[in-house]
Coordinates of C-alpha atoms in Angstrom, one line a residue:
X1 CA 0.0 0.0 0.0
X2 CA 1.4 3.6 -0.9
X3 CA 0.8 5.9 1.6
X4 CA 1.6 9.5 1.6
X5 CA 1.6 11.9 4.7
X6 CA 2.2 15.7 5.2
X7 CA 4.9 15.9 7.4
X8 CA 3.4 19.7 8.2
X9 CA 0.0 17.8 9.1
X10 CA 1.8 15.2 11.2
X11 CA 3.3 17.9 13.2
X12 CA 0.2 19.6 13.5
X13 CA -0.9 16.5 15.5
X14 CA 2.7 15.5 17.6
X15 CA 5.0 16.9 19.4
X16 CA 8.2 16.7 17.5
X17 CA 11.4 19.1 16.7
X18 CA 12.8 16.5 14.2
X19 CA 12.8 17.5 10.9
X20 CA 11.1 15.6 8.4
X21 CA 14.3 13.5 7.6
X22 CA 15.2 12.7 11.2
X23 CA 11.2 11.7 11.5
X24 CA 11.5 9.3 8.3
X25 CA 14.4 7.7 10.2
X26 CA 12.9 7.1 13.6
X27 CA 9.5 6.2 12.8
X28 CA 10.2 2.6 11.7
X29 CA 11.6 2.1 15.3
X30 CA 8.4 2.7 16.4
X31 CA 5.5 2.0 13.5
X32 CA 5.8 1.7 9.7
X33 CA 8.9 1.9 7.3
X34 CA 9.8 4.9 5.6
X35 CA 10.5 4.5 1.4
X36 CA 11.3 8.3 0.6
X37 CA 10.9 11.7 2.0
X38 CA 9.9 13.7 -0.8
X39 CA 10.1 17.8 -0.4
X40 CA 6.9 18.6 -2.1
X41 CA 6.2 22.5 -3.0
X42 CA 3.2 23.7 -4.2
X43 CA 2.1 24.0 -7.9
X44 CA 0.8 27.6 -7.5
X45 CA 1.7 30.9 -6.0
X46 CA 0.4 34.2 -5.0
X47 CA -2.8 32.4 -4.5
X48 CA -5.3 33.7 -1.5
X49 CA -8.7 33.0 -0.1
X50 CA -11.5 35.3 -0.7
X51 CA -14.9 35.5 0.1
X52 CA -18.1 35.7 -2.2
X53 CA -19.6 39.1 -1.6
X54 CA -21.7 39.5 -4.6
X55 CA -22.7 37.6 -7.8
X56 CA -24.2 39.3 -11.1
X57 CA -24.9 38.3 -14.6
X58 CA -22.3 38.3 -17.2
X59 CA -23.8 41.1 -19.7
X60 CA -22.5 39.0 -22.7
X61 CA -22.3 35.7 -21.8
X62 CA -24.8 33.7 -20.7
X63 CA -22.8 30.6 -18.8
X64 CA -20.5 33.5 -17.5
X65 CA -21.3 35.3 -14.2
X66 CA -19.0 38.4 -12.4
X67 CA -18.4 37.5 -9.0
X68 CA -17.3 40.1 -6.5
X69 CA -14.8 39.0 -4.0
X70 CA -13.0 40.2 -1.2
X71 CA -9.9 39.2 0.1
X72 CA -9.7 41.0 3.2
X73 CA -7.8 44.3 1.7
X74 CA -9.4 45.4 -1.4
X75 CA -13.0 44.1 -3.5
X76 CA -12.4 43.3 -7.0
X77 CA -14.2 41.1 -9.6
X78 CA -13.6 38.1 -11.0
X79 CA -14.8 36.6 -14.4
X80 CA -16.2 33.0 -13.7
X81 CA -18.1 30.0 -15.1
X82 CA -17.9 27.5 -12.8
X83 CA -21.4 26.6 -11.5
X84 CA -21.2 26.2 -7.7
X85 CA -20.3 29.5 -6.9
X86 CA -22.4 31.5 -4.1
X87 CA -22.5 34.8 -1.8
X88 CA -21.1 34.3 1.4
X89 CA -18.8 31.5 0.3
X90 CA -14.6 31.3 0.3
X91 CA -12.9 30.3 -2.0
X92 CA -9.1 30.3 -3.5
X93 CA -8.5 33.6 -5.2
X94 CA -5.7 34.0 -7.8
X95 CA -5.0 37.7 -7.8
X96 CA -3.0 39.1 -10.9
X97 CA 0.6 37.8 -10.9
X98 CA -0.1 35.1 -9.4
X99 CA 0.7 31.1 -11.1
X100 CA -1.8 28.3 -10.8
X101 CA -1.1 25.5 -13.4
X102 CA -2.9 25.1 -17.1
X103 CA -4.8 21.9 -16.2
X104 CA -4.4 20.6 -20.2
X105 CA -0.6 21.2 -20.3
X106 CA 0.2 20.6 -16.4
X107 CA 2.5 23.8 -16.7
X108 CA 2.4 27.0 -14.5
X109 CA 0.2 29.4 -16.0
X110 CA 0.4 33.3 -14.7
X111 CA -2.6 34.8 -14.0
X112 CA -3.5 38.8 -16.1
X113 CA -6.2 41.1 -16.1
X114 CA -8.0 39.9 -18.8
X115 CA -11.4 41.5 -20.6
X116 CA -14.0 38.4 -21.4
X117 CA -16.8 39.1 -23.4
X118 CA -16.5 42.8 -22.5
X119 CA -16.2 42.1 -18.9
X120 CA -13.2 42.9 -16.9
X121 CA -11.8 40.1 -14.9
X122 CA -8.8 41.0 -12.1
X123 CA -8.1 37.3 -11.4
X124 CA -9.1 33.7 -11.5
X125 CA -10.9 31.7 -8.4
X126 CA -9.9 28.4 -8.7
X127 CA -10.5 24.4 -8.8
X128 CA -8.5 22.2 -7.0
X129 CA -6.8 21.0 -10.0
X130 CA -5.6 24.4 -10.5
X131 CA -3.5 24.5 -7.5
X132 CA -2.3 20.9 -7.7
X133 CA -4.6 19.5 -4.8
X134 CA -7.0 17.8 -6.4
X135 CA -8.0 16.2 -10.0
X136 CA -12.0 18.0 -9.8
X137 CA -12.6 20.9 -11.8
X138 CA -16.5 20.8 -12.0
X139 CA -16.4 23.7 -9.9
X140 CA -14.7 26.0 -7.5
X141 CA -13.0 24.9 -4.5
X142 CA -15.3 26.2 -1.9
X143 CA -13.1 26.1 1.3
X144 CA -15.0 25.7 5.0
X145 CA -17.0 28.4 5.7
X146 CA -14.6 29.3 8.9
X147 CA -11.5 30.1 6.9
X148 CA -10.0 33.3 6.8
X149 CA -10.0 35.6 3.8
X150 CA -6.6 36.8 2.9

């Protein structure tokens, strides 16, 4: 059986100073054997959370919709399609500049202002297989409703 851990989740739930090499090392003293520690780093940057403050039409579009989102600083508005998208929700915001990967090519992609249909869009809110966390892109990652904007 492959299993994969988060050694920053482990430590969220032990006690430990090791680092994640020292852990690998020890832990088959005491449990399970160790294959590989693997430094993982994410597949996107610049990325935030936001939170849903208003939804309207797209005026030329009709699968389109302009969502207003607010990240805790400023309220700008965001271009989207996905379906499952609400007020009040919070989601992953990627502001302009920032990289989330081209899900057909795998690559980073950097995210522009960008005009759709007429509409001007000052970011992307994402899927989780536009951060590399996930393999769903029917619709937004909508994080728990508890999670801080910004």
């Amino acid at each position: 059986m492959d299993l994969r851990l988060s050694y920053t989740w482990l430590k969220e739930h032990l006690q430990t100073k090791l680092s994640a090499e020292e852990f690998a090392r020890a832990l088959p003293r005491h449990s399970m054997t160790v294959d590989r520690v693997e430094k993982v780093s994410p597949a996107w940057h610049g990325v935030i959370t936001a939170r849903i403050t208003a939804i309207a039409p797209h005026p030329g579009a009709d699968r389109l919709r302009l969502a207003t989102v607010d990240d805790g600083r400023v309220q700008q508005t965001v271009v989207c399609g996905a379906p499952n998208i609400a007020v009040g929700q919070v989601v992953p915001l990627a502001r302009v500049g920032a990289t989330v990967l081209d899900v057909p090519t795998g690559k980073p992609h950097q995210i522009t202002a960008a005009t759709i249909r007429g509409a001007e869009s000052q970011g992307m809110l994402c899927a989780t297989d536009e951060l590399g966390v996930g393999d769903d892109h029917g619709g937004i990652w909508i994080l728990p409703a508890g999670t801080p904007v910004g």
